[in-house]
Short mmCIF file of C-alpha atoms and ligand atoms in Angstrom, two decimals:
data_model
loop_
_atom_site.label_atom_id
_atom_site.label_comp_id
_atom_site.label_asym_id
_atom_site.label_seq_id
_atom_site.Cartn_x
_atom_site.Cartn_y
_atom_site.Cartn_z
CA UNK A 1 44.44 28.84 -22.18
CA UNK A 2 43.72 28.24 -25.87
CA UNK A 3 45.93 30.50 -28.05
CA UNK A 4 44.64 31.86 -31.35
CA UNK A 5 41.57 29.65 -31.14
CA UNK A 6 43.67 26.56 -31.85
CA UNK A 7 42.77 23.76 -29.51
CA UNK A 8 45.80 21.49 -29.02
CA UNK A 9 43.57 18.53 -28.13
CA UNK A 10 41.85 16.55 -30.87
CA UNK A 11 39.02 15.94 -28.44
CA UNK A 12 36.36 14.36 -30.67
CA UNK A 13 38.50 11.61 -32.11
CA UNK A 14 39.90 10.76 -28.70
CA UNK A 15 36.47 10.08 -27.27
CA UNK A 16 35.34 6.51 -26.61
CA UNK A 17 33.17 5.54 -29.59
CA UNK A 18 30.39 4.31 -27.30
CA UNK A 19 29.82 7.76 -25.86
CA UNK A 20 30.59 9.94 -28.86
CA UNK A 21 27.05 10.04 -30.21
CA UNK A 22 25.33 10.39 -26.83
CA UNK A 23 24.04 13.62 -25.34
CA UNK A 24 23.23 14.31 -21.67
CA UNK A 25 20.24 12.41 -20.33
CA UNK A 26 16.93 13.82 -21.63
CA UNK A 27 15.36 14.10 -18.16
CA UNK A 28 18.20 16.25 -16.85
CA UNK A 29 18.51 18.26 -20.05
CA UNK A 30 14.84 19.31 -20.10
CA UNK A 31 15.12 20.29 -16.42
CA UNK A 32 18.10 22.53 -17.05
CA UNK A 33 16.49 23.99 -20.14
CA UNK A 34 13.23 24.83 -18.36
CA UNK A 35 15.09 26.25 -15.33
CA UNK A 36 17.08 28.52 -17.68
CA UNK A 37 13.82 29.77 -19.24
CA UNK A 38 12.37 30.44 -15.77
CA UNK A 39 15.52 32.37 -14.85
CA UNK A 40 15.07 34.51 -17.94
CA UNK A 41 11.65 35.43 -16.57
CA UNK A 42 9.41 33.12 -18.64
CA UNK A 43 6.58 31.13 -17.16
CA UNK A 44 7.17 27.45 -17.87
CA UNK A 45 4.97 24.48 -17.01
CA UNK A 46 7.64 22.08 -15.86
CA UNK A 47 6.37 18.60 -16.73
CA UNK A 48 9.81 17.40 -17.82
CA UNK A 49 11.83 16.07 -14.90
CA UNK A 50 10.40 13.29 -12.73
CA UNK A 51 11.14 14.47 -9.22
CA UNK A 52 8.97 14.00 -6.15
CA UNK A 53 7.28 17.29 -5.17
CA UNK A 54 6.98 16.20 -1.54
CA UNK A 55 9.44 17.08 1.24
CA UNK A 56 11.54 14.35 2.82
CA UNK A 57 9.54 12.93 5.79
CA UNK A 58 10.38 14.65 9.10
CA UNK A 59 11.86 11.62 10.90
CA UNK A 60 14.29 11.13 8.02
CA UNK A 61 15.32 14.80 7.97
CA UNK A 62 15.85 14.69 11.74
CA UNK A 63 18.02 11.60 11.37
CA UNK A 64 20.15 13.41 8.79
CA UNK A 65 20.57 16.41 11.12
CA UNK A 66 21.61 14.10 13.94
CA UNK A 67 24.15 12.35 11.72
CA UNK A 68 25.75 15.32 10.03
CA UNK A 69 28.92 14.59 12.03
CA UNK A 70 29.41 11.12 10.50
CA UNK A 71 32.59 11.46 8.53
CA UNK A 72 34.21 8.08 8.08
CA UNK A 73 34.20 6.02 4.93
CA UNK A 74 31.67 3.25 5.30
CA UNK A 75 31.93 -0.37 4.08
CA UNK A 76 31.74 -0.59 0.28
CA UNK A 77 28.45 -2.49 0.35
CA UNK A 78 27.00 0.01 2.81
CA UNK A 79 26.25 0.61 6.48
CA UNK A 80 25.34 -2.77 8.05
CA UNK A 81 22.38 -1.31 9.99
CA UNK A 82 20.99 0.12 6.74
CA UNK A 83 21.40 -3.15 4.86
CA UNK A 84 19.56 -4.93 7.71
CA UNK A 85 16.78 -2.33 7.59
CA UNK A 86 16.45 -2.76 3.81
CA UNK A 87 16.15 -6.54 4.11
CA UNK A 88 13.44 -6.03 6.75
CA UNK A 89 11.71 -3.56 4.43
CA UNK A 90 11.62 -6.09 1.58
CA UNK A 91 10.39 -8.82 3.89
CA UNK A 92 7.45 -6.59 4.89
CA UNK A 93 6.69 -5.15 1.47
CA UNK A 94 7.69 -7.76 -1.11
CA UNK A 95 7.57 -10.96 0.92
CA UNK A 96 11.17 -12.07 0.30
CA UNK A 97 13.93 -12.50 2.84
CA UNK A 98 17.32 -11.39 1.54
CA UNK A 99 20.69 -11.60 3.24
CA UNK A 100 22.11 -8.15 4.17
CA UNK A 101 25.47 -9.49 2.95
CA UNK A 102 24.09 -9.31 -0.60
CA UNK A 103 22.45 -5.92 -0.29
CA UNK A 104 24.37 -2.97 -1.71
CA UNK A 105 23.95 0.74 -1.19
CA UNK A 106 24.98 3.09 -3.99
CA UNK A 107 24.87 6.81 -4.83
CA UNK A 108 21.50 6.38 -6.57
CA UNK A 109 20.10 3.19 -8.09
CA UNK A 110 21.11 4.65 -11.46
CA UNK A 111 24.78 4.07 -10.60
CA UNK A 112 24.06 0.54 -9.39
CA UNK A 113 22.18 -0.22 -12.62
CA UNK A 114 25.21 0.97 -14.53
CA UNK A 115 27.62 -1.17 -12.52
CA UNK A 116 25.36 -4.19 -12.95
CA UNK A 117 25.41 -3.79 -16.72
CA UNK A 118 29.17 -3.34 -16.54
CA UNK A 119 29.89 -6.51 -14.57
CA UNK A 120 27.25 -8.82 -16.10
CA UNK A 121 28.04 -9.97 -19.57
CA UNK A 122 24.51 -10.24 -20.92
CA UNK A 123 22.08 -8.67 -23.37
CA UNK A 124 19.88 -5.91 -21.95
CA UNK A 125 16.17 -6.64 -22.42
CA UNK A 126 13.77 -3.76 -21.88
CA UNK A 127 10.18 -3.18 -22.93
CA UNK A 128 9.49 -0.20 -25.12
CA UNK A 129 8.75 2.28 -23.59
CA UNK A 130 11.32 2.21 -20.79
CA UNK A 131 13.00 4.84 -18.62
CA UNK A 132 15.49 6.99 -20.52
CA UNK A 133 18.74 5.82 -18.94
CA UNK A 134 18.76 2.01 -19.20
CA UNK A 135 19.64 1.91 -22.91
CA UNK A 136 22.31 4.67 -22.89
CA UNK A 137 24.03 2.87 -20.01
CA UNK A 138 24.16 -0.30 -22.11
CA UNK A 139 25.48 1.73 -25.04
CA UNK A 140 28.26 3.29 -22.97
CA UNK A 141 29.32 -0.16 -21.79
CA UNK A 142 28.89 -1.74 -25.22
CA UNK A 143 26.13 -4.25 -24.43
CA UNK A 144 23.50 -5.35 -26.93
CA UNK A 145 20.07 -3.90 -26.30
CA UNK A 146 16.89 -5.73 -27.11
CA UNK A 147 13.75 -3.61 -27.02
CA UNK A 148 10.65 -5.78 -26.57
CA UNK A 149 7.51 -4.41 -28.27
CA UNK A 150 4.42 -3.66 -26.19
CA UNK A 151 0.90 -2.50 -27.07
CA UNK A 152 -0.90 0.58 -25.90
CA UNK A 153 -4.03 -1.62 -25.52
CA UNK A 154 -2.11 -3.64 -22.88
CA UNK A 155 -1.08 -0.47 -21.04
CA UNK A 156 2.40 -0.81 -22.60
CA UNK A 157 3.14 -3.76 -20.28
CA UNK A 158 5.57 -6.52 -21.19
CA UNK A 159 3.61 -9.60 -22.25
CA UNK A 160 5.12 -12.97 -21.26
CA UNK A 161 4.60 -14.25 -24.83
CA UNK A 162 6.88 -11.52 -26.16
CA UNK A 163 9.60 -12.46 -23.69
CA UNK A 164 9.15 -16.13 -24.58
CA UNK A 165 9.46 -15.31 -28.29
CA UNK A 166 12.70 -13.42 -27.75
CA UNK A 167 14.27 -16.03 -25.46
CA UNK A 168 13.27 -18.97 -27.67
CA UNK A 169 15.31 -17.48 -30.56
CA UNK A 170 18.52 -18.05 -28.59
CA UNK A 171 17.67 -19.91 -25.39
CA UNK A 172 21.12 -19.89 -23.80
CA UNK A 173 22.00 -16.22 -24.36
CA UNK A 174 22.62 -14.52 -20.97
CA UNK A 175 20.03 -11.80 -20.48
CA UNK A 176 19.23 -9.04 -18.05
CA UNK A 177 15.58 -7.94 -18.03
CA UNK A 178 14.78 -4.63 -16.35
CA UNK A 179 11.16 -4.55 -15.33
CA UNK A 180 10.04 -1.24 -13.86
CA UNK A 181 6.68 -0.97 -12.10
CA UNK A 182 4.83 1.24 -11.31
CA UNK A 183 6.31 2.40 -14.54
CA UNK A 184 8.22 5.40 -15.70
CA UNK A 185 7.06 6.66 -18.27
CA UNK A 186 3.56 5.10 -18.37
CA UNK A 187 2.25 5.17 -14.78
CA UNK A 188 0.94 1.58 -15.09
CA UNK A 189 1.86 -1.53 -13.16
CA UNK A 190 1.50 -5.34 -13.23
CA UNK A 191 -1.00 -7.53 -11.43
CA UNK A 192 0.24 -10.49 -9.38
CA UNK A 193 -0.85 -12.85 -12.14
CA UNK A 194 0.99 -10.90 -14.82
CA UNK A 195 4.15 -10.94 -12.72
CA UNK A 196 3.77 -14.67 -12.12
CA UNK A 197 3.57 -15.34 -15.87
CA UNK A 198 6.65 -13.23 -16.62
CA UNK A 199 8.50 -15.01 -13.78
CA UNK A 200 7.76 -18.40 -15.39
CA UNK A 201 9.43 -17.38 -18.64
CA UNK A 202 12.37 -15.75 -16.86
CA UNK A 203 12.98 -18.92 -14.82
CA UNK A 204 12.73 -21.13 -17.92
CA UNK A 205 15.47 -19.16 -19.70
CA UNK A 206 17.50 -18.14 -16.60
CA UNK A 207 16.94 -14.47 -17.35
CA UNK A 208 18.17 -12.28 -14.50
CA UNK A 209 15.41 -9.83 -13.60
CA UNK A 210 16.03 -6.39 -12.12
CA UNK A 211 12.77 -5.42 -10.43
CA UNK A 212 13.05 -1.64 -10.52
CA UNK A 213 10.46 -0.89 -7.83
CA UNK A 214 11.62 2.64 -7.12
CA UNK A 215 7.98 3.84 -7.39
CA UNK A 216 6.56 0.85 -5.46
CA UNK A 217 5.50 2.83 -2.39
CA UNK A 218 3.85 5.40 -4.66
CA UNK A 219 1.30 2.87 -5.90
CA UNK A 220 -1.85 4.99 -5.93
CA UNK A 221 -3.81 2.50 -3.85
CA UNK A 222 -0.84 1.32 -1.78
CA UNK A 223 -1.20 -2.14 -3.38
CA UNK A 224 2.20 -2.71 -4.91
CA UNK A 225 3.13 -6.31 -5.76
CA UNK A 226 6.62 -7.54 -6.51
CA UNK A 227 7.84 -10.18 -8.94
CA UNK A 228 10.43 -11.32 -6.36
CA UNK A 229 8.23 -13.90 -4.55
CA UNK A 230 7.51 -15.59 -7.91
CA UNK A 231 11.15 -15.74 -8.97
CA UNK A 232 13.17 -15.29 -5.79
CA UNK A 233 16.37 -16.91 -7.05
CA UNK A 234 16.68 -14.68 -10.13
CA UNK A 235 15.34 -11.28 -9.03
CA UNK A 236 17.42 -8.30 -7.95
CA UNK A 237 15.31 -5.74 -6.10
CA UNK A 238 16.20 -2.17 -7.03
CA UNK A 239 15.01 0.83 -5.03
CA UNK A 240 16.09 3.86 -3.05
CA UNK A 241 15.05 7.11 -1.43
CA UNK A 242 14.59 9.21 -4.56
CA UNK A 243 10.88 8.82 -5.26
CA UNK A 244 8.73 7.74 -2.30
CA UNK A 245 10.98 9.54 0.20
CA UNK A 246 11.26 12.70 -1.90
CA UNK A 247 15.06 12.62 -1.67
CA UNK A 248 16.35 12.38 -5.26
CA UNK A 249 19.14 14.83 -4.51
CA UNK A 250 20.36 12.81 -1.55
CA UNK A 251 21.55 10.17 -4.02
CA UNK A 252 20.91 6.90 -2.26
CA UNK A 253 19.90 3.75 -4.12
CA UNK A 254 19.78 0.10 -3.12
CA UNK A 255 20.16 -3.30 -4.76
CA UNK A 256 19.17 -6.46 -2.93
CA UNK A 257 20.28 -9.82 -4.35
CA UNK A 258 19.14 -13.37 -3.69
CA UNK A 259 21.80 -15.82 -2.49
CA UNK A 260 21.99 -17.47 -5.93
CA UNK A 261 23.31 -14.16 -7.31
CA UNK A 262 25.86 -13.57 -4.54
CA UNK A 263 28.65 -13.64 -7.17
CA UNK A 264 27.02 -10.73 -8.97
CA UNK A 265 26.60 -8.75 -5.74
CA UNK A 266 30.24 -9.35 -4.88
CA UNK A 267 31.45 -8.27 -8.33
CA UNK A 268 29.41 -5.07 -8.12
CA UNK A 269 31.08 -4.43 -4.76
CA UNK A 270 34.48 -4.83 -6.45
CA UNK A 271 33.53 -2.29 -9.13
CA UNK A 272 32.09 0.02 -6.44
CA UNK A 273 35.28 -0.22 -4.39
CA UNK A 274 37.27 1.00 -7.39
CA UNK A 275 34.86 3.77 -8.31
CA UNK A 276 32.64 5.51 -5.72
CA UNK A 277 34.14 3.73 -2.62
CA UNK A 278 30.98 4.06 -0.54
CA UNK A 279 27.85 6.20 -0.42
CA UNK A 280 27.78 9.39 1.70
CA UNK A 281 27.89 8.42 5.40
CA UNK A 282 25.35 10.92 6.87
CA UNK A 283 22.85 9.98 4.15
CA UNK A 284 23.23 6.28 4.90
CA UNK A 285 22.73 6.79 8.63
CA UNK A 286 19.64 8.89 7.93
CA UNK A 287 18.27 6.32 5.49
CA UNK A 288 18.04 3.68 8.24
CA UNK A 289 15.05 5.57 9.65
CA UNK A 290 13.35 5.57 6.23
CA UNK A 291 13.43 1.79 5.90
CA UNK A 292 12.37 0.84 9.45
CA UNK A 293 8.63 0.52 10.22
CA UNK A 294 7.28 3.94 11.20
CA UNK A 295 3.61 5.01 11.39
CA UNK A 296 4.60 8.63 10.63
CA UNK A 297 6.08 7.50 7.29
CA UNK A 298 3.05 5.28 6.58
CA UNK A 299 0.83 8.31 7.07
CA UNK A 300 3.09 10.38 4.78
CA UNK A 301 2.83 7.71 2.08
CA UNK A 302 -0.96 7.51 2.41
CA UNK A 303 -1.22 11.26 1.82
CA UNK A 304 1.33 11.30 -1.00
CA UNK A 305 -0.32 8.47 -2.89
CA UNK A 306 -3.84 9.86 -2.52
CA UNK A 307 -2.70 13.25 -3.89
CA UNK A 308 -0.99 11.54 -6.84
CA UNK A 309 -4.00 9.29 -7.43
CA UNK A 310 -6.52 12.15 -7.56
CA UNK A 311 -4.24 14.41 -9.56
CA UNK A 312 -3.18 11.67 -12.01
CA UNK A 313 -6.79 10.68 -12.64
CA UNK A 314 -7.87 14.29 -13.17
CA UNK A 315 -5.00 15.16 -15.53
CA UNK A 316 -5.67 11.98 -17.45
CA UNK A 317 -9.38 12.79 -17.73
CA UNK A 318 -8.58 16.26 -19.14
CA UNK A 319 -6.26 14.74 -21.74
CA UNK A 320 -8.83 12.09 -22.59
CA UNK A 321 -11.36 14.82 -23.31
CA UNK A 322 -9.32 15.61 -26.45
CA UNK A 323 -10.51 12.26 -27.79
CA UNK A 324 -7.55 10.08 -26.85
CA UNK A 325 -8.23 7.09 -24.66
CA UNK A 326 -5.75 6.51 -21.83
CA UNK A 327 -6.61 4.45 -18.74
CA UNK A 328 -5.95 6.32 -15.46
CA UNK A 329 -2.43 5.87 -14.04
CA UNK A 330 -1.89 3.40 -11.21
CA UNK A 331 1.28 4.56 -9.52
CA UNK A 332 4.13 7.07 -9.53
CA UNK A 333 3.72 10.46 -11.18
CA UNK A 334 3.80 10.08 -14.94
CA UNK A 335 1.36 10.02 -17.85
CA UNK A 336 2.22 8.70 -21.28
CA UNK A 337 -0.55 9.85 -23.64
CA UNK A 338 -0.48 8.94 -27.31
CA UNK A 339 -1.65 11.82 -29.52
CA UNK A 340 -1.18 9.92 -32.79
CA UNK A 341 -4.85 10.53 -33.69
CA UNK A 342 -3.77 14.15 -34.30
CA UNK A 343 -1.14 13.21 -36.90
CA UNK A 344 -3.00 14.87 -39.84
CA UNK A 345 -3.24 18.21 -37.98
CA UNK A 346 0.31 17.92 -36.70
CA UNK A 347 1.68 17.18 -40.19
CA UNK A 348 -0.12 20.26 -41.51
CA UNK A 349 1.91 22.24 -38.97
CA UNK A 350 5.16 20.56 -40.07
CA UNK A 351 5.36 18.30 -37.01
CA UNK A 352 6.35 14.76 -37.95
CA UNK A 353 7.93 13.37 -34.79
CA UNK A 354 7.30 13.32 -31.04
CA UNK A 355 10.53 15.30 -30.64
CA UNK A 356 9.18 18.09 -32.87
CA UNK A 357 5.89 17.91 -30.99
CA UNK A 358 7.64 18.40 -27.64
CA UNK A 359 9.61 21.32 -29.10
CA UNK A 360 6.44 22.97 -30.42
CA UNK A 361 4.70 22.63 -27.05
CA UNK A 362 7.64 24.24 -25.30
CA UNK A 363 7.82 27.10 -27.80
CA UNK A 364 4.13 27.77 -28.25
CA UNK A 365 2.69 26.86 -24.86
CA UNK A 366 5.72 26.94 -22.54
CA UNK A 367 5.01 23.33 -21.58
CA UNK A 368 8.20 21.34 -20.94
CA UNK A 369 7.77 17.59 -21.40
CA UNK A 370 9.56 14.71 -23.06
CA UNK A 371 8.94 12.96 -26.38
CA UNK A 372 8.09 9.24 -26.41
CA UNK A 373 11.14 8.65 -28.64
CA UNK A 374 13.38 9.25 -25.59
CA UNK A 375 11.78 6.16 -24.07
CA UNK A 376 12.37 3.89 -27.04
CA UNK A 377 9.16 4.53 -28.99
CA UNK A 378 9.27 5.23 -32.71
CA UNK A 379 9.94 8.84 -33.73
CA UNK A 380 6.66 9.00 -35.67
CA UNK A 381 4.40 7.94 -32.81
CA UNK A 382 3.06 11.03 -31.03
CA UNK A 383 3.59 9.85 -27.48
CA UNK A 384 4.68 12.24 -24.74
CA UNK A 385 5.80 11.78 -21.17
CA UNK A 386 4.30 14.18 -18.67
CA UNK A 387 5.51 14.33 -15.14
CA UNK A 388 2.53 15.80 -13.24
CA UNK A 389 4.37 17.04 -10.17
CA UNK A 390 4.92 20.76 -10.81
CA UNK A 391 3.03 21.84 -7.71
CA UNK A 392 3.98 22.82 -4.17
CA UNK A 393 4.18 19.40 -2.55
CA UNK A 394 4.98 20.74 0.92
CA UNK A 395 1.78 22.79 1.12
CA UNK A 396 -0.32 20.00 -0.40
CA UNK A 397 1.06 17.40 2.03
CA UNK A 398 0.39 19.67 4.99
CA UNK A 399 -3.17 20.36 3.80
CA UNK A 400 -3.83 16.63 3.30
CA UNK A 401 -3.48 16.19 7.07
CA UNK A 402 -6.81 17.94 7.63
CA UNK A 403 -8.57 18.17 4.24
CA UNK A 404 -10.07 15.39 2.15
CA UNK A 405 -8.06 14.74 -0.97
CA UNK A 406 -10.63 15.02 -3.76
CA UNK A 407 -11.16 17.01 -6.97
CA UNK A 408 -11.61 20.28 -5.04
CA UNK A 409 -8.39 19.68 -3.14
CA UNK A 410 -6.51 19.07 -6.39
CA UNK A 411 -7.92 22.21 -7.99
CA UNK A 412 -6.83 24.20 -4.96
CA UNK A 413 -3.31 22.83 -4.41
CA UNK A 414 -2.22 21.62 -7.86
CA UNK A 415 -3.71 24.38 -9.99
CA UNK A 416 -0.60 24.91 -12.12
CA UNK A 417 -0.53 21.27 -13.13
CA UNK A 418 -4.23 21.28 -13.98
CA UNK A 419 -3.79 24.52 -15.94
CA UNK A 420 -1.06 22.93 -18.04
CA UNK A 421 -3.43 20.06 -18.95
CA UNK A 422 -6.11 22.53 -20.11
CA UNK A 423 -3.46 24.37 -22.11
CA UNK A 424 -2.40 21.11 -23.75
CA UNK A 425 -5.97 20.24 -24.56
CA UNK A 426 -6.59 23.64 -26.12
CA UNK A 427 -3.49 23.34 -28.27
CA UNK A 428 -4.46 19.94 -29.65
CA UNK A 429 -8.06 20.87 -30.27
CA UNK A 430 -6.95 23.91 -32.30
CA UNK A 431 -4.98 21.76 -34.72
N1 PMP H 1 14.63 3.87 -12.26
C1 PMP H 1 13.63 4.66 -12.66
C2 PMP H 1 12.48 4.05 -13.36
C3 PMP H 1 13.69 6.04 -12.47
O1 PMP H 1 12.68 6.81 -12.87
C4 PMP H 1 14.81 6.60 -11.86
C5 PMP H 1 14.85 8.10 -11.78
N2 PMP H 1 15.51 8.72 -10.91
C6 PMP H 1 15.84 5.73 -11.44
C7 PMP H 1 15.72 4.37 -11.66
C8 PMP H 1 17.11 6.21 -10.79
O2 PMP H 1 16.87 6.78 -9.57
P1 PMP H 1 18.02 7.10 -8.51
O3 PMP H 1 19.32 7.02 -9.21
O4 PMP H 1 17.71 8.46 -8.04
O5 PMP H 1 17.91 6.04 -7.43
N1 LIG H 2 14.07 9.58 -13.06
C1 LIG H 2 13.70 10.92 -13.29
C2 LIG H 2 12.94 11.05 -14.59
O1 LIG H 2 12.70 10.09 -15.28
C3 LIG H 2 14.81 11.93 -13.27
C4 LIG H 2 16.12 11.62 -12.70
C5 LIG H 2 17.03 10.91 -13.65
O2 LIG H 2 16.64 10.67 -14.81
O3 LIG H 2 18.11 10.56 -13.19
O4 LIG H 2 12.56 12.13 -14.95
#
């Protein structure tokens, strides 16, 4: 109990300097903020948090029910049967054969990404924009961060020339490149050729690549390609259940290493053994069924990706009708429109940054979304990240078993999401 309002702990000055200036992750903060508004009775269009709207596939739920009794600690690297299943999964989907000995299961890939940055003494290289948590993790650990510029005209993709330019400045510096595709926040992905060119540069400078393919199975045309076959010796494959399997809250992520990086896998296992010990046993047993070949899951993924494809294209078309020019997304469930053409109108309203823009949209239109500055873009650029999954995914997935997924389907089952796009359009056109 604190007597007379005097706190005996000088908390601020005893905080690690690396974390003192950080606030909770933007994705989680906007979720809690919009949930609080909903609880107070307000209608909110929740385009903030990126969470799959679809239920966990039935065979995976059944496997969890059957394994609820599993209670023992599992090996630090993970359940052997699951690590085998993951290696089989990557052989089928990415065309690389990894050794289960160098595959690690963690409580979310986010935790594994953190441990990797902790154990590898290298500079973090990430394109701007990139997912909100890579850079704060590096900051907490005290690693240097190098943001590589990208161009909207190139769909915000990392160009091999930019990587070459950075590496040539200091060719022997150890580097960790996190390449995420299909991408959060942009929704775009790389072609095989583009991946091949990036792989050439990475090999030349011995850059370790983390291929964050957590949205790989949500490629809108089910045509995901991996960088791993082009740079097998230097690529760590990062994935998990959170996105394609709709199980973010189950907290299961995976890292799969090539043999040349066995030392890194083993060091992560040391750090894991001293921190989280092992990932939840029932969840690991259930996850085996998610990674083994299963026509029921293939069918689920077909339906999920066609809903996201039609919805993403429609939302994008509505936003483009304001006059901006965004190519349709290719995978996952995000849009990253740039409203900088509205800067004169926004300035007249006293809005000078994407953060202020996001605030105004929440206050005036009850639309919760994230500013581009959270993803490493400049404050002044009017980019926003929209997560277009605020619809009832269970009903939509059920309906997609018998109905064709087209514009009419989207208008029927994702009406709230579509409505929020019209609301956004109206707001910008009134500026
Ligand atoms: N990478 C990307 C690009 C993400 O969007 C997320 C979001 N959850 C993660 C990694 C981490 O996912 P998880 O920890 O749930 O595996
Ligand atoms: N990855 C999700 C997002 O970008 C949310 C979960 C998280 O950030 O950990 O919105």
